[in-house]
N, CA, C and O atoms as a DFTB+ gen file, in Angstrom:
768 C
 N C O
     1  1      -7.461       8.255      17.246
     2  2      -6.936       6.803      17.048
     3  2      -8.154       5.985      17.513
     4  3      -8.829       6.355      18.474
     5  1      -8.450       4.749      16.742
     6  2      -9.613       3.839      17.025
     7  2      -9.141       3.099      18.254
     8  3      -8.035       3.143      18.793
     9  1     -10.224       2.407      18.579
    10  2     -10.135       1.502      19.821
    11  2     -10.337       0.092      19.284
    12  3     -11.260      -0.100      18.493
    13  1      -9.557      -0.888      19.647
    14  2      -9.985      -2.153      19.391
    15  2     -11.230      -2.652      20.086
    16  3     -11.500      -2.445      21.269
    17  1     -11.940      -3.315      19.240
    18  2     -13.358      -3.773      19.738
    19  2     -13.214      -4.777      20.863
    20  3     -14.056      -4.851      21.757
    21  1     -12.172      -5.525      20.811
    22  2     -11.844      -6.441      21.992
    23  2     -11.664      -5.556      23.304
    24  3     -12.189      -5.844      24.379
    25  1     -11.002      -4.645      23.122
    26  2     -10.775      -3.705      24.348
    27  2     -11.957      -3.066      25.102
    28  3     -11.992      -2.837      26.311
    29  1     -12.938      -2.811      24.174
    30  2     -14.135      -2.289      24.653
    31  2     -15.020      -3.200      25.308
    32  3     -15.692      -2.859      26.282
    33  1     -15.044      -4.356      24.807
    34  2     -15.835      -5.598      25.579
    35  2     -15.769      -5.369      26.992
    36  3     -16.762      -5.141      27.683
    37  1     -14.537      -5.436      27.436
    38  2     -14.327      -5.437      29.097
    39  2     -14.577      -4.255      29.827
    40  3     -14.427      -4.245      31.049
    41  1     -14.987      -3.142      29.126
    42  2     -15.389      -1.843      29.737
    43  2     -16.745      -1.126      29.491
    44  3     -17.146      -0.141      30.110
    45  1     -17.353      -1.744      28.540
    46  2     -18.728      -1.333      27.995
    47  2     -19.655      -2.511      27.640
    48  3     -19.236      -3.601      27.249
    49  1     -20.962      -2.192      27.812
    50  2     -22.009      -3.309      27.464
    51  2     -21.951      -3.254      25.942
    52  3     -21.376      -2.357      25.325
    53  1     -22.676      -4.421      25.309
    54  2     -22.650      -4.415      23.974
    55  2     -23.576      -3.279      23.366
    56  3     -23.401      -2.842      22.228
    57  1     -24.654      -2.803      24.288
    58  2     -25.518      -1.733      23.854
    59  2     -24.602      -0.347      23.830
    60  3     -24.793       0.512      22.969
    61  1     -23.753      -0.235      24.694
    62  2     -23.044       0.986      24.801
    63  2     -22.086       0.854      23.566
    64  3     -21.952       1.852      22.858
    65  1     -21.469      -0.194      23.279
    66  2     -20.765      -0.309      22.227
    67  2     -21.482       0.131      20.673
    68  3     -20.939       0.760      19.765
    69  1     -22.608      -0.321      20.712
    70  2     -23.479      -0.248      19.412
    71  2     -23.764       1.185      19.328
    72  3     -23.665       1.774      18.252
    73  1     -24.161       1.857      20.554
    74  2     -24.628       3.363      20.351
    75  2     -23.546       4.393      20.638
    76  3     -23.705       5.562      20.286
    77  1     -22.631       4.053      21.163
    78  2     -21.594       5.043      21.409
    79  2     -20.308       5.119      20.641
    80  3     -19.467       6.017      20.671
    81  1     -20.315       3.931      19.900
    82  2     -19.046       3.783      18.876
    83  2     -19.582       3.263      17.624
    84  3     -20.571       2.538      17.523
    85  1     -18.826       3.707      16.656
    86  2     -19.021       3.089      15.219
    87  2     -17.924       2.498      14.783
    88  3     -16.853       3.017      15.098
    89  1     -17.921       1.253      13.941
    90  2     -16.897       0.751      13.241
    91  2     -16.215       1.651      12.269
    92  3     -16.814       2.346      11.448
    93  1     -14.792       1.584      12.431
    94  2     -14.027       2.103      11.389
    95  2     -13.858       0.949      10.148
    96  3     -14.226       1.040       8.977
    97  1     -13.201      -0.111      10.804
    98  2     -13.183      -1.336      10.049
    99  2     -13.655      -2.455      11.243
   100  3     -13.696      -2.160      12.437
   101  1     -13.968      -3.655      10.753
   102  2     -14.392      -4.603      11.810
   103  2     -13.135      -4.907      12.590
   104  3     -12.089      -5.312      12.083
   105  1     -13.338      -4.674      13.865
   106  2     -12.320      -4.856      14.918
   107  2     -11.922      -3.609      15.604
   108  3     -11.506      -3.611      16.762
   109  1     -12.057      -2.499      14.854
   110  2     -11.673      -1.185      15.154
   111  2     -12.868      -0.197      15.318
   112  3     -13.625      -0.093      14.353
   113  1     -13.125       0.561      16.470
   114  2     -14.257       1.461      16.561
   115  2     -13.813       2.891      17.015
   116  3     -12.774       3.037      17.658
   117  1     -14.487       3.775      16.726
   118  2     -14.298       5.181      17.218
   119  2     -15.614       5.687      17.773
   120  3     -16.711       5.173      17.553
   121  1     -15.381       6.732      18.503
   122  2     -16.746       7.548      19.208
   123  2     -17.508       7.720      18.063
   124  3     -16.987       7.978      16.978
   125  1     -18.877       7.579      18.245
   126  2     -19.997       7.775      17.421
   127  2     -19.986       9.316      16.851
   128  3     -20.356       9.556      15.702
   129  1     -19.626      10.127      17.563
   130  2     -19.655      11.579      17.238
   131  2     -18.604      12.106      16.399
   132  3     -18.675      13.174      15.792
   133  1     -17.467      11.178      16.391
   134  2     -16.236      11.553      15.839
   135  2     -16.346      11.467      14.159
   136  3     -16.910      10.553      13.557
   137  1     -15.784      12.445      13.635
   138  2     -15.705      12.177      12.025
   139  2     -14.511      11.434      11.821
   140  3     -13.502      11.550      12.517
   141  1     -14.654      10.629      10.804
   142  2     -13.766       9.550      10.592
   143  2     -13.091      10.011       9.178
   144  3     -13.772       9.997       8.153
   145  1     -11.779      10.403       9.165
   146  2     -11.086      10.849       8.003
   147  2     -10.193      10.003       7.595
   148  3     -10.225       8.903       8.146
   149  1      -9.290      10.203       6.682
   150  2      -8.227       9.427       6.016
   151  2      -7.351       9.090       7.045
   152  3      -7.183       7.875       7.145
   153  1      -6.740       9.777       7.841
   154  2      -5.792       9.381       8.953
   155  2      -6.260       8.563       9.940
   156  3      -5.550       7.756      10.540
   157  1      -7.599       8.762      10.165
   158  2      -8.344       7.776      11.230
   159  2      -8.180       6.279      10.583
   160  3      -7.757       5.263      11.134
   161  1      -8.630       6.455       9.293
   162  2      -8.680       5.135       8.587
   163  2      -7.556       4.409       8.580
   164  3      -7.569       3.227       8.926
   165  1      -6.269       5.142       8.119
   166  2      -4.998       4.727       8.209
   167  2      -4.535       4.103       9.503
   168  3      -4.095       2.953       9.534
   169  1      -4.635       4.840      10.525
   170  2      -4.322       4.467      11.943
   171  2      -5.082       3.093      12.354
   172  3      -4.543       2.189      12.993
   173  1      -6.438       3.079      11.878
   174  2      -7.104       1.804      12.188
   175  2      -6.579       0.759      11.540
   176  3      -6.383      -0.326      12.088
   177  1      -6.263       1.057      10.101
   178  2      -5.725      -0.338       9.406
   179  2      -4.462      -0.544       9.912
   180  3      -4.113      -1.710      10.098
   181  1      -3.744       0.314      10.159
   182  2      -2.185      -0.050      10.866
   183  2      -2.416      -0.732      12.418
   184  3      -1.590      -1.506      12.902
   185  1      -3.538      -0.365      13.046
   186  2      -3.823      -1.193      14.090
   187  2      -4.050      -2.693      13.926
   188  3      -3.668      -3.567      14.704
   189  1      -4.749      -2.857      12.766
   190  2      -5.236      -4.228      12.651
   191  2      -3.856      -4.838      12.101
   192  3      -3.468      -5.857      12.671
   193  1      -3.079      -4.327      11.062
   194  2      -2.052      -4.823      10.550
   195  2      -0.663      -4.015      10.746
   196  3      -0.165      -3.279       9.894
   197  1      -0.151      -4.279      11.976
   198  2       1.024      -3.438      12.393
   199  2       2.067      -3.466      11.363
   200  3       2.750      -2.445      11.273
   201  1       2.349      -4.543      10.484
   202  2       3.497      -4.563       9.591
   203  2       3.170      -4.101       8.417
   204  3       4.058      -4.159       7.567
   205  1       1.945      -3.564       8.045
   206  2       1.506      -3.034       6.720
   207  2       2.299      -1.765       6.261
   208  3       2.706      -0.934       7.074
   209  1       2.484      -1.670       4.979
   210  2       3.083      -0.457       4.263
   211  2       1.973       0.296       3.693
   212  3       1.148      -0.350       3.046
   213  1       1.814       1.533       3.820
   214  2       0.763       2.191       2.848
   215  2       1.146       2.412       1.560
   216  3       2.268       2.869       1.343
   217  1       0.358       2.151       0.627
   218  2       0.606       2.110      -0.710
   219  2      -0.613       2.539      -1.483
   220  3      -1.733       2.654      -0.985
   221  1      -0.264       2.793      -2.897
   222  2      -1.408       3.093      -3.681
   223  2      -1.783       4.351      -3.692
   224  3      -0.929       5.234      -3.624
   225  1      -3.386       4.705      -3.796
   226  2      -3.712       5.939      -3.542
   227  2      -3.688       6.435      -2.050
   228  3      -3.770       7.641      -1.817
   229  1      -3.597       5.688      -1.233
   230  2      -3.325       6.034       0.192
   231  2      -1.968       6.786       0.339
   232  3      -1.849       7.854       0.939
   233  1      -0.930       6.088      -0.295
   234  2       0.684       6.811      -0.287
   235  2       0.632       7.984      -0.944
   236  3       1.215       8.984      -0.526
   237  1      -0.195       7.958      -2.220
   238  2      -0.226       9.045      -2.871
   239  2      -0.847      10.417      -2.232
   240  3      -0.408      11.553      -2.407
   241  1      -1.843      10.077      -1.542
   242  2      -2.465      11.158      -0.746
   243  2      -1.474      11.752       0.182
   244  3      -1.388      12.965       0.371
   245  1      -0.613      10.726       0.843
   246  2       0.216      11.365       1.847
   247  2       1.397      12.008       1.297
   248  3       2.132      12.784       1.908
   249  1       1.522      11.616       0.071
   250  2       2.793      12.262      -0.927
   251  2       2.157      13.811      -1.362
   252  3       2.859      14.645      -1.935
   253  1       1.078      13.996      -1.088
   254  2       0.348      15.277      -1.639
   255  2      -0.313      15.286      -3.000
   256  3      -0.564      16.367      -3.533
   257  1      -0.591      14.208      -3.558
   258  2      -1.032      14.172      -4.863
   259  2      -2.537      14.466      -4.863
   260  3      -3.215      13.974      -3.961
   261  1      -3.106      15.217      -5.788
   262  2      -4.442      15.756      -5.846
   263  2      -5.376      14.620      -6.343
   264  3      -4.926      13.662      -6.971
   265  1      -6.482      14.737      -6.089
   266  2      -7.660      13.826      -6.506
   267  2      -7.734      12.461      -5.883
   268  3      -8.133      11.529      -6.582
   269  1      -7.368      12.244      -4.567
   270  2      -7.080      11.066      -3.918
   271  2      -8.164      10.928      -2.904
   272  3      -8.154       9.973      -2.128
   273  1      -9.110      11.847      -2.873
   274  2     -10.052      11.767      -1.581
   275  2     -11.160      10.507      -2.029
   276  3     -11.335      10.094      -3.175
   277  1     -11.742      10.105      -0.973
   278  2     -12.831       9.158      -0.876
   279  2     -12.437       8.030      -1.520
   280  3     -13.313       7.523      -2.222
   281  1     -11.055       7.315      -1.486
   282  2     -10.734       6.106      -1.877
   283  2     -10.472       5.269      -0.734
   284  3     -10.174       5.762       0.354
   285  1     -10.574       3.956      -0.937
   286  2     -10.326       2.859       0.403
   287  2      -8.746       3.069       0.680
   288  3      -7.998       3.579      -0.154
   289  1      -8.394       2.687       1.751
   290  2      -7.149       2.643       2.320
   291  2      -6.464       1.426       1.510
   292  3      -7.049       0.357       1.333
   293  1      -5.177       1.696       1.041
   294  2      -4.498       0.561       0.629
   295  2      -3.284       0.383       1.249
   296  3      -2.495       1.266       1.583
   297  1      -3.155      -1.038       1.411
   298  2      -1.954      -1.379       2.174
   299  2      -1.242      -2.537       1.506
   300  3      -1.824      -3.321       0.757
   301  1       0.227      -2.616       1.856
   302  2       0.831      -4.008       1.237
   303  2       1.189      -4.750       2.477
   304  3       1.589      -4.222       3.515
   305  1       0.990      -6.168       2.253
   306  2       1.212      -7.084       3.493
   307  2       2.039      -8.070       2.802
   308  3       1.977      -8.246       1.585
   309  1       2.870      -8.760       3.645
   310  2       3.821      -9.932       2.885
   311  2       2.949     -10.995       2.625
   312  3       3.272     -11.781       1.734
   313  1       1.798     -11.185       3.301
   314  2       0.843     -12.386       3.199
   315  2      -0.351     -11.876       2.779
   316  3      -0.586     -10.736       3.182
   317  1      -1.290     -12.463       1.987
   318  2      -2.579     -12.117       1.531
   319  2      -3.665     -12.228       2.676
   320  3      -3.970     -13.262       3.270
   321  1      -4.158     -11.040       2.857
   322  2      -5.289     -10.892       3.718
   323  2      -6.768     -10.213       3.198
   324  3      -6.844      -9.566       2.154
   325  1      -7.674     -10.410       3.901
   326  2      -8.930      -9.645       3.296
   327  2      -9.630      -8.982       4.433
   328  3      -9.751      -9.461       5.560
   329  1     -10.078      -7.830       4.019
   330  2     -10.765      -7.082       5.241
   331  2     -11.575      -5.957       4.309
   332  3     -11.049      -5.188       3.505
   333  1     -12.918      -6.059       4.612
   334  2     -13.858      -5.064       3.949
   335  2     -13.511      -3.575       4.118
   336  3     -13.388      -3.014       5.207
   337  1     -13.376      -3.034       2.971
   338  2     -12.818      -1.650       3.152
   339  2     -11.599      -1.284       3.042
   340  3     -11.342      -0.086       2.931
   341  1     -10.654      -2.189       3.050
   342  2      -9.148      -1.993       2.857
   343  2      -8.694      -2.771       1.655
   344  3      -8.966      -3.964       1.517
   345  1      -7.885      -1.961       0.646
   346  2      -7.578      -2.826      -0.452
   347  2      -5.902      -3.386      -0.005
   348  3      -4.995      -2.595       0.253
   349  1      -5.774      -4.652       0.012
   350  2      -4.456      -5.311       0.252
   351  2      -3.598      -5.568      -0.762
   352  3      -4.062      -6.454      -1.480
   353  1      -2.620      -5.201      -1.103
   354  2      -1.716      -5.698      -2.068
   355  2      -0.907      -6.670      -1.496
   356  3      -0.875      -6.768      -0.269
   357  1      -0.099      -7.570      -2.366
   358  2       0.781      -8.634      -1.864
   359  2       1.861      -8.625      -2.956
   360  3       1.551      -8.375      -4.121
   361  1       3.028      -8.874      -2.622
   362  2       4.159      -9.173      -3.537
   363  2       5.382      -8.616      -2.989
   364  3       5.371      -8.119      -1.863
   365  1       6.479      -8.658      -3.722
   366  2       7.677      -8.311      -3.214
   367  2       7.755      -6.806      -2.970
   368  3       7.288      -6.038      -3.811
   369  1       8.320      -6.359      -1.867
   370  2       8.557      -4.998      -1.343
   371  2       9.877      -4.812      -0.915
   372  3      10.194      -4.993       0.261
   373  1      10.866      -4.381      -1.989
   374  2      12.303      -4.093      -1.250
   375  2      12.232      -2.856      -0.347
   376  3      11.596      -1.818      -0.527
   377  1      13.089      -3.233       0.736
   378  2      13.233      -2.071       1.797
   379  2      13.484      -0.885       1.122
   380  3      13.005       0.107       1.671
   381  1      14.246      -0.650      -0.165
   382  2      14.616       0.709      -0.591
   383  2      13.116       1.313      -1.134
   384  3      13.023       2.519      -1.362
   385  1      11.992       0.443      -1.320
   386  2      10.802       1.142      -1.888
   387  2       9.904       1.701      -0.745
   388  3       8.783       2.166      -0.949
   389  1      10.523       1.611       0.527
   390  2       9.542       2.117       1.760
   391  2      10.215       3.273       2.265
   392  3      11.441       3.382       2.241
   393  1       9.380       4.203       2.757
   394  2      10.010       5.305       3.477
   395  2       9.113       5.633       4.762
   396  3       7.936       5.277       4.714
   397  1       9.520       6.197       5.755
   398  2       8.601       6.529       6.923
   399  2       8.492       7.943       6.998
   400  3       9.460       8.689       7.143
   401  1       7.165       8.353       6.887
   402  2       6.954       9.799       7.019
   403  2       5.787       9.965       8.265
   404  3       4.706       9.392       8.401
   405  1       6.429      10.934       9.066
   406  2       5.535      11.120      10.294
   407  2       4.976       9.747      11.012
   408  3       3.827       9.656      11.446
   409  1       5.793       8.866      11.065
   410  2       5.621       7.523      11.701
   411  2       4.760       6.651      11.070
   412  3       4.281       5.685      11.664
   413  1       4.473       6.964       9.675
   414  2       3.591       6.168       8.748
   415  2       4.525       5.491       7.837
   416  3       5.314       6.205       7.217
   417  1       4.556       4.084       7.646
   418  2       5.414       3.578       6.650
   419  2       4.649       3.607       5.347
   420  3       3.505       3.153       5.319
   421  1       5.195       4.097       4.301
   422  2       4.594       4.217       3.072
   423  2       5.611       3.926       1.859
   424  3       6.829       3.949       2.039
   425  1       5.093       3.682       0.756
   426  2       6.010       3.631      -0.584
   427  2       6.450       4.800      -0.868
   428  3       5.837       5.841      -0.627
   429  1       7.673       4.712      -1.464
   430  2       8.264       5.975      -2.135
   431  2       7.516       6.757      -3.102
   432  3       6.445       6.234      -3.408
   433  1       7.746       7.732      -3.603
   434  2       6.945       8.343      -4.621
   435  2       7.075       7.478      -6.006
   436  3       6.061       7.130      -6.611
   437  1       8.158       7.211      -6.385
   438  2       8.359       6.593      -7.591
   439  2       7.523       5.141      -7.484
   440  3       6.779       4.790      -8.400
   441  1       7.717       4.345      -6.295
   442  2       7.168       3.129      -6.368
   443  2       5.555       3.408      -6.335
   444  3       4.794       2.588      -6.851
   445  1       5.087       4.538      -5.740
   446  2       3.459       4.738      -5.678
   447  2       3.233       4.931      -6.958
   448  3       2.276       4.325      -7.441
   449  1       3.887       5.644      -7.663
   450  2       3.540       6.084      -9.266
   451  2       3.389       4.743     -10.034
   452  3       2.412       4.512     -10.747
   453  1       4.399       3.884      -9.850
   454  2       4.456       2.609     -10.603
   455  2       3.254       1.615     -10.342
   456  3       2.634       0.920     -11.147
   457  1       3.114       1.755      -8.985
   458  2       2.016       0.841      -8.437
   459  2       0.557       1.312      -8.957
   460  3      -0.277       0.465      -9.280
   461  1       0.282       2.707      -9.024
   462  2      -0.908       3.223      -9.515
   463  2      -1.052       2.870     -10.942
   464  3      -2.109       2.399     -11.359
   465  1       0.048       3.095     -11.767
   466  2      -0.196       2.764     -13.169
   467  2      -0.210       1.312     -13.341
   468  3      -0.591       0.895     -14.435
   469  1       0.129       0.502     -12.476
   470  2       0.042      -1.014     -12.697
   471  2      -1.404      -1.438     -12.088
   472  3      -1.933      -2.450     -12.548
   473  1      -2.030      -0.733     -11.117
   474  2      -3.049      -1.441     -10.589
   475  2      -4.414      -0.592     -10.913
   476  3      -5.503      -1.116     -10.681
   477  1      -4.344       0.507     -11.364
   478  2      -5.535       1.293     -11.744
   479  2      -5.731       1.025     -13.261
   480  3      -4.810       1.219     -14.055
   481  1      -6.917       0.585     -13.633
   482  2      -7.395       0.281     -14.947
   483  2      -7.532       1.225     -15.858
   484  3      -7.959       2.334     -15.538
   485  1      -7.162       0.897     -17.223
   486  2      -7.400       1.836     -18.323
   487  2      -6.789       3.312     -18.241
   488  3      -5.683       3.574     -17.767
   489  1      -7.628       4.168     -18.745
   490  2      -7.131       5.673     -18.853
   491  2      -7.059       6.114     -17.330
   492  3      -6.309       7.051     -17.054
   493  1      -7.777       5.509     -16.342
   494  2      -7.580       6.096     -15.053
   495  2      -6.035       5.951     -14.531
   496  3      -5.467       6.730     -13.766
   497  1      -5.502       4.800     -15.110
   498  2      -4.052       4.499     -14.708
   499  2      -3.214       5.451     -15.435
   500  3      -2.051       5.453     -15.032
   501  1      -3.465       6.249     -16.375
   502  2      -2.726       7.134     -17.150
   503  2      -2.964       8.408     -16.354
   504  3      -2.020       9.127     -16.027
   505  1      -4.143       8.670     -16.061
   506  2      -4.357       9.875     -15.141
   507  2      -3.758       9.781     -13.863
   508  3      -3.404      10.820     -13.306
   509  1      -3.587       8.626     -13.290
   510  2      -3.084       8.525     -11.932
   511  2      -1.690       8.979     -12.079
   512  3      -1.206       9.841     -11.345
   513  1      -0.936       8.294     -13.196
   514  2       0.573       8.604     -13.207
   515  2       0.584      10.198     -13.452
   516  3       1.338      10.887     -12.765
   517  1      -0.157      10.727     -14.321
   518  2      -0.171      12.115     -14.481
   519  2      -0.245      12.743     -13.208
   520  3       0.630      13.585     -13.005
   521  1      -1.000      12.562     -12.375
   522  2      -1.248      13.272     -11.113
   523  2       0.221      13.047     -10.327
   524  3       0.677      13.953      -9.630
   525  1       0.779      12.035     -10.459
   526  2       2.189      11.775      -9.739
   527  2       3.107      12.480     -10.244
   528  3       4.093      12.740      -9.554
   529  1       3.013      12.905     -11.422
   530  2       4.394      13.636     -12.081
   531  2       3.979      15.125     -12.214
   532  3       4.812      15.975     -12.530
   533  1       2.685      15.427     -11.969
   534  2       2.308      16.951     -11.980
   535  2       2.775      17.710     -10.794
   536  3       2.676      17.254      -9.655
   537  1       3.327      18.970     -11.089
   538  2       3.932      19.734      -9.870
   539  2       2.792      20.313      -9.281
   540  3       1.901      20.707     -10.033
   541  1       2.661      20.439      -7.970
   542  2       1.697      21.077      -7.005
   543  2       1.912      22.785      -7.051
   544  3       2.806      23.313      -7.711
   545  1       1.011      23.468      -6.299
   546  2       1.287      24.687      -6.375
   547  2       2.487      25.380      -5.824
   548  3       2.679      26.582      -6.012
   549  1       3.443      24.471      -5.016
   550  2       4.551      24.842      -4.658
   551  2       5.785      24.298      -5.652
   552  3       6.967      24.356      -5.314
   553  1       5.382      23.831      -6.762
   554  2       6.265      23.380      -7.871
   555  2       7.015      21.949      -7.354
   556  3       8.098      21.577      -7.804
   557  1       6.401      21.367      -6.539
   558  2       6.805      19.900      -6.090
   559  2       6.022      18.976      -6.762
   560  3       4.806      19.159      -6.819
   561  1       6.602      17.889      -7.344
   562  2       5.789      16.859      -7.765
   563  2       6.420      15.335      -6.999
   564  3       7.557      15.125      -6.578
   565  1       5.441      14.585      -7.009
   566  2       5.890      13.400      -6.125
   567  2       7.102      12.742      -6.590
   568  3       7.954      12.290      -5.825
   569  1       7.168      12.693      -7.987
   570  2       8.074      11.995      -8.670
   571  2       8.458      12.505     -10.020
   572  3       7.663      13.363     -10.404
   573  1       9.465      12.240     -10.900
   574  2       9.552      12.587     -12.101
   575  2       9.472      11.470     -13.100
   576  3       9.583      10.302     -12.725
   577  1       9.262      11.822     -14.493
   578  2       9.305      10.932     -15.447
   579  2      10.739      10.143     -15.457
   580  3      10.804       8.914     -15.473
   581  1      11.755      10.913     -15.447
   582  2      13.099      10.125     -15.392
   583  2      13.249       8.961     -14.287
   584  3      13.685       7.834     -14.524
   585  1      12.789       9.463     -12.975
   586  2      12.787       8.572     -11.860
   587  2      12.042       7.303     -12.212
   588  3      12.547       6.184     -12.120
   589  1      10.786       7.553     -12.628
   590  2       9.897       6.296     -13.032
   591  2      10.641       5.439     -14.151
   592  3      10.617       4.211     -14.070
   593  1      11.268       6.048     -15.140
   594  2      11.898       5.383     -16.209
   595  2      13.277       4.542     -15.602
   596  3      13.647       3.466     -16.071
   597  1      13.861       5.150     -14.630
   598  2      14.948       4.678     -14.009
   599  2      14.624       3.381     -13.184
   600  3      15.261       2.330     -13.250
   601  1      13.465       3.643     -12.350
   602  2      12.996       2.570     -11.512
   603  2      12.490       1.440     -12.371
   604  3      12.732       0.274     -12.060
   605  1      11.816       1.743     -13.409
   606  2      11.372       0.485     -14.146
   607  2      12.560      -0.221     -14.886
   608  3      12.516      -1.443     -15.027
   609  1      13.656       0.529     -15.381
   610  2      14.842      -0.131     -15.848
   611  2      15.490      -0.686     -15.020
   612  3      16.137      -1.651     -15.425
   613  1      15.576      -0.381     -13.771
   614  2      16.358      -1.270     -12.652
   615  2      15.602      -2.415     -12.336
   616  3      16.175      -3.469     -12.060
   617  1      14.351      -2.317     -12.349
   618  2      13.437      -3.607     -12.005
   619  2      13.669      -4.642     -13.268
   620  3      13.840      -5.847     -13.084
   621  1      13.658      -4.132     -14.351
   622  2      13.752      -4.989     -15.470
   623  2      15.141      -5.654     -15.728
   624  3      15.257      -6.738     -16.299
   625  1      16.125      -4.954     -15.285
   626  2      17.507      -5.487     -15.425
   627  2      17.679      -6.359     -14.346
   628  3      18.153      -7.479     -14.539
   629  1      17.323      -5.945     -13.138
   630  2      17.286      -6.997     -11.877
   631  2      16.629      -8.402     -12.307
   632  3      17.207      -9.486     -12.224
   633  1      15.547      -8.233     -12.699
   634  2      14.709      -9.298     -13.185
   635  2      15.488     -10.309     -14.251
   636  3      15.737     -11.479     -13.959
   637  1      15.796      -9.780     -15.367
   638  2      16.379     -10.510     -16.525
   639  2      17.686     -10.836     -16.120
   640  3      18.132     -11.902     -16.542
   641  1      18.482     -10.057     -15.299
   642  2      19.859     -10.525     -14.898
   643  2      20.045     -11.813     -14.077
   644  3      21.061     -12.508     -14.088
   645  1      18.804     -12.061     -13.286
   646  2      18.751     -13.136     -12.568
   647  2      18.504     -14.443     -13.399
   648  3      19.032     -15.517     -13.112
   649  1      17.701     -14.264     -14.394
   650  2      17.550     -15.418     -15.261
   651  2      18.584     -16.141     -15.700
   652  3      18.648     -17.367     -15.604
   653  1      19.622     -15.260     -16.308
   654  2      20.740     -15.822     -17.140
   655  2      20.354     -16.565     -18.456
   656  3      19.224     -16.864     -18.843
   657  1      21.601     -16.799     -19.073
   658  2      21.375     -17.416     -20.385
   659  2      21.052     -18.949     -20.418
   660  3      20.630     -19.444     -21.463
   661  1      21.226     -19.641     -19.396
   662  2      20.942     -20.960     -19.319
   663  2      19.514     -21.369     -18.849
   664  3      19.264     -22.515     -18.473
   665  1      18.573     -20.347     -18.893
   666  2      17.313     -20.426     -18.528
   667  2      16.401     -21.650     -19.308
   668  3      16.519     -21.782     -20.527
   669  1      15.667     -22.359     -18.679
   670  2      15.100     -23.522     -19.345
   671  2      13.515     -23.145     -18.960
   672  3      13.151     -22.042     -18.554
   673  1      12.730     -24.202     -19.158
   674  2      11.262     -24.081     -18.804
   675  2      11.004     -23.738     -17.302
   676  3      10.029     -23.033     -17.040
   677  1      11.758     -24.159     -16.368
   678  2      11.394     -24.021     -14.946
   679  2      12.373     -22.877     -14.374
   680  3      12.798     -22.883     -13.219
   681  1      12.719     -21.752     -15.475
   682  2      13.667     -20.768     -14.889
   683  2      13.235     -19.957     -13.712
   684  3      14.026     -19.770     -12.787
   685  1      11.899     -19.412     -13.690
   686  2      11.555     -18.606     -12.593
   687  2      11.603     -19.276     -11.211
   688  3      11.831     -18.645     -10.178
   689  1      11.379     -20.552     -11.262
   690  2      11.487     -21.147     -10.030
   691  2      13.031     -21.501      -9.647
   692  3      13.409     -21.528      -8.476
   693  1      13.807     -21.746     -10.658
   694  2      15.223     -21.902     -10.282
   695  2      15.726     -20.558      -9.886
   696  3      16.581     -20.482      -9.004
   697  1      15.284     -19.547     -10.440
   698  2      15.833     -18.209      -9.981
   699  2      15.617     -17.940      -8.536
   700  3      16.453     -17.530      -7.731
   701  1      14.049     -18.308      -8.276
   702  2      13.761     -18.045      -6.863
   703  2      14.410     -18.860      -5.925
   704  3      14.483     -18.474      -4.758
   705  1      14.909     -19.970      -6.281
   706  2      15.578     -20.971      -5.369
   707  2      17.197     -20.525      -5.245
   708  3      17.904     -20.723      -4.257
   709  1      17.523     -20.001      -6.255
   710  2      19.106     -19.657      -6.203
   711  2      19.291     -18.337      -5.760
   712  3      20.415     -18.065      -5.337
   713  1      18.348     -17.370      -5.766
   714  2      18.358     -15.894      -5.336
   715  2      17.432     -15.621      -4.189
   716  3      16.324     -15.186      -4.503
   717  1      17.687     -15.797      -2.916
   718  2      16.963     -15.396      -1.930
   719  2      16.564     -14.069      -1.952
   720  3      17.460     -13.273      -2.230
   721  1      15.390     -13.584      -1.719
   722  2      14.929     -12.072      -1.824
   723  2      15.368     -11.291      -0.665
   724  3      15.045     -11.759       0.426
   725  1      15.949     -10.343      -0.670
   726  2      16.455      -9.443       0.368
   727  2      15.138      -8.301       0.506
   728  3      15.396      -7.098       0.549
   729  1      13.965      -8.715       0.558
   730  2      12.825      -7.861       0.552
   731  2      12.280      -7.999       2.022
   732  3      12.915      -8.486       2.957
   733  1      10.794      -7.408       2.085
   734  2       9.855      -7.638       3.316
   735  2       9.100      -8.726       2.964
   736  3       8.030      -8.777       3.571
   737  1       9.305      -9.631       2.169
   738  2       8.560     -10.797       1.887
   739  2       7.507     -10.825       0.769
   740  3       7.168      -9.748       0.279
   741  1       6.997     -11.898       0.352
   742  2       6.314     -12.013      -0.789
   743  2       5.217     -13.244      -0.583
   744  3       5.568     -14.255       0.026
   745  1       4.082     -13.136      -1.036
   746  2       3.439     -14.196      -0.918
   747  2       3.376     -15.058      -2.608
   748  3       3.805     -14.527      -3.633
   749  1       2.894     -16.125      -2.567
   750  2       3.006     -16.776      -3.927
   751  2       1.892     -16.312      -4.740
   752  3       0.730     -16.233      -4.342
   753  1       2.290     -16.024      -5.842
   754  2       1.321     -15.470      -7.014
   755  2       0.603     -16.548      -7.655
   756  3       1.421     -17.312      -8.167
   757  1      -0.506     -16.901      -7.826
   758  2      -1.097     -17.945      -8.689
   759  2      -1.212     -17.438     -10.089
   760  3      -1.564     -16.274     -10.282
   761  1      -0.935     -18.243     -11.074
   762  2      -1.025     -18.122     -12.394
   763  2      -2.557     -17.653     -12.855
   764  3      -3.576     -18.191     -12.422
   765  1      -2.540     -16.626     -13.748
   766  2      -3.998     -16.309     -14.114
   767  2      -4.589     -17.158     -15.273
   768  3      -5.750     -16.979     -15.640
């Protein structure tokens, strides 16, 4: 596990910090001789953002999906943040879409597959979904085509069901005001 840089300041000189430790991310360091792997980067990200949920390629790696190496850690936060080396996603995250595996909060298999399809561009998004549906050498897949279809169907029905037949131009705002979210939070999304 990494050490917060602020904690080192009281116990080591700046020269010792520079020579004996290296940064995992700005604000978290590890001993210089230690190899920094995925779990180290995940733990460092969770030290910086304790309310984060692991998502995207990071969640896929923890679910056992192949071809996830050498990708930045992806996290979900209720409010937009930026930090070099960490991909931060922001949006609605229902509690049902989060599970805890070995004390790490991450998105469910189906939510991870949907997120990868949504955020990975072009044919790589199709390949990402294929990897999520592909069975490993033990015959286990992260999710199934039916689970993805059911998840997307529920999300569509939930969204359209809240709009109602009396929707007018300001409909989405009306929906947000009338139906409080029972999720982990959401940041505002600016129109593109």
